[in-house]
Amino acid sequence: MSNNDNFQTKADNAFANIGNVIYRFRWLVLILFIGLSFGALTLSGTVRTDNSFDAYFQESDSTYKNYINYQKDFGSDEVTYILYNAPDKEHGPFDMDVMEKITKLTQELENTVPFVEEVTSLSNVEFIDADGDSMQIRKIELDFPENQQKLLERRDSMLDKPIYINSLVNKEGSDAAIIIEMSRTSSDPIEMLRVDPEAGDVLPNLYPQASNQKINEILAKPEYAGISFYRTGDVPMNANYNEIVTAESETFILLSIILVAVITIIAFRLHLATLFGPILVVLLGVFFTLAFMGVADYSIGLLFLIAPVLITAIGAAQCVHFISEFQQQRRSGETRQVAVRNTLSHVGLPSLLAALTTAAGFFAMSGSKIKAVADLSIYLGVGVIALFFITVIVMIVFLSFGKNEPVKEKALTVNRREKLSQGILSAVYNTVIANPKRVIMAFAFLLVIAVAGLNQLKVSFNFITDFNESATVRVETEFAEDKMGGILNVVYVFNTEQADGVKSLAVLEQIEALQNKANEFDLVSKTYSIVDLLKDINQSFHGGDKAYHTLPESDDLVSQYLLMYEISGGEDLDDYLSGDYSKAALELRVQSQDSYLVIDFMEELNQHLPSAEVQAQTAKVEETGVGALWMKMADYIAESQISGYFYAFVMIAVLLCLVFGSVKVGLISMIPNLVPIVIVLGYMGWAGLHLDYFRLLIATVAIGIAVDDSVHMMLRLRREFFKTGNYAQAIKNSLQGVGAALMTTSVILVVAFSVYLTSQMNVLGSFGSLLTLCIVMALLADLFLLPALMLVLKPFGKEFKAKLSF
Amino acid sequence: MYLAVKNNIAKPAVGLFLALSILSLPALANSSADNKAKGRQIALEADKRESGFGNSEELLKMTLRDSRGNERVREMRIRVLERADGGDWSMTVFDNPRDVKGTALLTYSNGLEPDDQWFYLPALKRVKRISSKNRSGSFMGSEFAFEDMSAFEEVKYDYEFIREEPCGEQTCFVTQWTPLYENSGYSKAIVWQDTTEYRTHKIEYYNQQGNFYKTLIAKDYKLYKERFWRPMTLVMTNHKTEKETLLNYKDYQFDLGFTQSDFSQSALKRFR
């Protein structure tokens, strides 16, 4: 017997002893465990929800720091954008009645919506108006036109000014917008996000849900009837994300539990332990994970949505091995006490290994620069290890209750389902034995096709199409983008590093040049900068003459115009300039296309940035805004995918090599886990499915879960080979021993992951179906490829004639 | 809500009446109506004590500080002509930063109506009339609003005395002022004025949503002509944006013999 056999035997004996102890003190263990569970339940309530961009980036990330600095200089960039039209009115937004309503609505939004910084609409936007020797900054709400004709004259003046087009009104004047700038970002400390400081952290009391809810309430009022509103921007998007995450987290837990219950009832005969054991295991698994998140200050983000189902699937799969082994023990005539002991003895080590390999798969992503992914990998890894201990305690305690004597003969008979699975496994055995090389060739063929598909795999994401086609926020966003242009912010900050530095014409000309270039791209629907305002003032100062829609002619005039603008009551400089005028922002509004299109555009535009020499003499240009975050996130996704998969593979392979005491056996057992992942990623490449922040998890999640079944299969193959000395016999015995459990766990995983298909988020549904495909491929690889590799590679050595032991 | 630039006019008769009335204030302040009357009397008395200075010139340094501590500084000279028949006239010329040197502003204050203003740009050597109805808008990009700087008019507010309390080494009346004019950015302001000289020491502003919005601190008072108290330092803090504006006044001069002709459009071009 090798050292490795010693290790396995010692581990089996240790688990057998644990089984004995739990059986003897089952009541005490139960009471202690209930106490612990209540503690976990309490702590699980302390976790907060955060789906803003801040949830995706580490605080130390330089791109993210630039973004935070940008927000500090130019204010929170979170907005609600409300597009509106009045289809029944001849003059649309410029109808007197509509304008009066919008004036009232603007004031109501500003005065009653929580966390509003400023509301801008046609009724209160600054309009620099020239009339002979006078110039004034006018607002419709302060100087409401006396009649329809006067309002139409104002409309014509507004449509004549580029500064308003595609931001507050489209060029036809048929659709207009209200822009609500918020004073908060979703990443502010929780105490700053509560509407009522005493009302706790329920979603309706927190930003942005509270703001979104109030906006919806106001827009639904009868006094605004006749105007159609379409809401988009950060507040509705984030609020919808948060509400969906919270609602679906609960629904998913419930659905998963029902499915687990149904499957265990079908798979095993109805029994207290088989029904309530797995349910309790998965519920406690979720609560312990949440408790850890609460203690370690991890927040619930969009990615958390996968957690309850993953924990349910992994927990239920572990339970299946316990129940399956226990039933086999009882069938062989053991008393309950012996069956419990033997179950833990046989299943304990493979289950612990399975938990460790699954956790390793998650931990491999903990180095990801995407904060949400790194966080998820830690709390899920910890959750999976906790789940192992929960499974051992709950299942062994549950299986310990009941009569101790052997079961009656009737209960030992094989049912129809078991006959069916034995038939399938016989067919599998016959196929593999008949021509193992052909089986290997078939998988190799699939692999070659998949590798070709890998080359076409692209990193990209789109936060709008993440929502289902019917989701209100997506429908309204797409409508708003179609009418008025993009809602995605790409920002270039020109930093002169000296107070008043941006008042220099040299700097302004740099901004103008980049802005003009940006306007040439179809993807860009609107650009804003201080240059627009200065051109508008210059034109107004010269009696509205369009020939003067240019930058002022001297530095002094720039300064004097800005001073005049401020003295006249102009208040928009904050949007363009930092407080000390050392920085100016050029803001591009870009259509929310797939991120790779936005990134391509930004890379092309970056070719037109001033040279390093010019920047050193004028202003340093820094990219920021959501566009820069997208660019960085795409880099991180690609990086996480490569490094995460590498680390997962290495960690799991090392673990398996150690357990099997052989590098060869360890690496062979990795093959059935590698193959399905390459096939799925290859399929994504062929199908044009992009690698996004969700799908990047597929490889490591799948390898972690798929390897569980491989571990069970490989340990059984090894045990059976050393028992029989014959690979074919070992395969036959192993398929009979764990084949049914592998199929059951795979069915549970597939059914559990299909819960993702019910999500309102496309991104999650797609993640679920790809993961399902991965699990099916992994099962096929475990049943066909692994035995075929055994026969061809003979990893345990030459066959021998078995001696009868004991 | 006035304070920073004193350019209103007092009505002597009303002032006398008020001076007599205030002597009996504690006995009156029992009911809501009494508190309103007392609040109004305090405001009018304070206004009366500021009036009658004739004309003045002072230097002002305005420091605009953002939430990160970055600063912009402007320096200007302000001439004020007190007028008996309505709002005061003022002329402001900027000395710093260098690129706005010589830029000048002439303002005719019109009480409840928008002010008349003319702006002179030395870079173009042109005067342009500018106007705005935006009372709640920012004054020169600072944390002061136009309404903070406009002339005091009794009818612009509803007043209510709240309490008396210590403020530093003195005792202050605490009064609530509620704007009655349209388009104010405030729902109310709480004003602290000392009980001896009626100098304003602090104002807390609440926005239209009723949230605590800004605080004004007035300090370093100096007495001129043995009658007029002027704060040398005003600090307005915006609690929403965490921005701050500091106004530092110095070199107040009175009785400089200014006449209306010194406050004309042609004088605007000459003012250096």
Coordinates of C-alpha atoms in Angstrom, one line a residue, chain A residues 69 72-73 110-114 116-117 132-137 139 142-143 183 499-500 503 540-543 553-557 559-561 563-564 566-569 571 574 578-581 583, chain B residues 64 66-68 70-74 94 97-101 103 105 117 119-124 126-142 146 183 208-209 240-241 243:
Chain A
N69 CA -11.2 63.2 -8.9
K72 CA -14.9 66.0 -7.1
D73 CA -13.9 68.7 -9.6
E110 CA -36.1 70.1 -8.0
N111 CA -38.0 70.6 -4.8
T112 CA -39.3 67.2 -3.9
V113 CA -37.0 64.5 -5.4
P114 CA -34.5 63.4 -2.8
V116 CA -31.3 66.4 -6.5
E117 CA -28.4 68.8 -7.3
G132 CA -29.1 95.7 -29.6
D133 CA -26.7 96.9 -26.9
S134 CA -28.0 94.7 -24.2
M135 CA -27.4 91.1 -23.4
Q136 CA -29.2 89.0 -20.9
I137 CA -29.3 85.5 -19.5
K139 CA -35.0 81.6 -18.5
L142 CA -38.7 83.7 -15.1
D143 CA -39.8 85.4 -18.2
S183 CA -25.9 65.2 -5.5
A499 CA -5.4 78.2 -11.2
D500 CA -7.1 80.1 -14.1
K503 CA -8.6 80.8 -19.7
S540 CA -24.5 87.1 -28.3
F541 CA -22.1 90.0 -27.5
H542 CA -22.0 90.7 -31.2
G543 CA -25.7 91.0 -31.6
E553 CA -9.7 86.7 -30.0
S554 CA -7.6 87.2 -26.9
D555 CA -6.9 85.6 -23.4
D556 CA -8.1 88.8 -21.8
L557 CA -11.4 88.7 -23.6
S559 CA -11.5 86.1 -18.9
Q560 CA -13.7 89.2 -19.3
Y561 CA -16.5 87.2 -21.0
L563 CA -16.6 87.3 -15.6
M564 CA -19.5 89.0 -17.5
E566 CA -21.0 85.1 -14.0
I567 CA -22.1 88.6 -13.1
S568 CA -25.1 88.2 -15.4
G569 CA -26.2 85.2 -13.3
E571 CA -24.3 79.3 -13.3
D574 CA -19.2 74.4 -12.8
S578 CA -13.0 73.0 -12.0
G579 CA -13.4 75.4 -9.1
D580 CA -10.0 77.1 -9.6
Y581 CA -10.3 77.1 -13.4
K583 CA -9.1 72.1 -15.4
Chain B
L64 CA -13.9 81.4 -4.1
D66 CA -14.1 74.7 -3.9
S67 CA -14.7 71.5 -1.9
R68 CA -11.1 70.5 -2.5
N70 CA -8.7 75.1 -4.6
E71 CA -9.1 78.9 -4.7
R72 CA -9.7 81.7 -7.1
V73 CA -9.2 85.3 -5.9
R74 CA -10.7 88.5 -7.3
F94 CA -11.9 94.7 -10.9
P97 CA -6.8 88.9 -11.7
R98 CA -4.7 90.8 -14.2
D99 CA -6.7 89.6 -17.2
V100 CA -9.9 91.3 -15.9
K101 CA -8.2 94.5 -14.7
T103 CA -13.4 95.4 -16.2
L105 CA -19.8 97.0 -13.5
Q117 CA -26.6 96.7 -14.9
F119 CA -20.7 96.0 -18.0
Y120 CA -17.6 97.4 -19.5
L121 CA -15.1 95.1 -21.2
P122 CA -11.7 96.8 -21.6
A123 CA -10.6 94.2 -24.2
L124 CA -13.3 95.4 -26.6
R126 CA -17.4 98.4 -25.1
V127 CA -20.2 98.8 -22.6
K128 CA -23.0 96.2 -22.7
R129 CA -26.2 96.3 -20.7
I130 CA -26.8 93.0 -18.9
S131 CA -29.8 91.9 -17.0
S132 CA -31.1 88.9 -15.2
K133 CA -34.2 88.0 -13.3
N134 CA -32.5 85.1 -11.6
R135 CA -32.6 86.1 -7.9
S136 CA -31.6 82.7 -6.7
G137 CA -28.6 82.6 -9.1
S138 CA -25.1 82.8 -8.0
F139 CA -23.6 86.2 -7.5
M140 CA -20.3 86.4 -9.6
G141 CA -19.9 82.7 -9.4
S142 CA -19.7 82.8 -5.6
F146 CA -28.1 87.8 -6.0
N183 CA -38.1 82.8 -7.4
Q208 CA -36.8 75.3 -1.1
Q209 CA -36.9 71.6 -0.1
K240 CA -24.5 70.9 -0.2
T241 CA -21.5 71.6 -2.4
K243 CA -17.8 75.3 -1.4

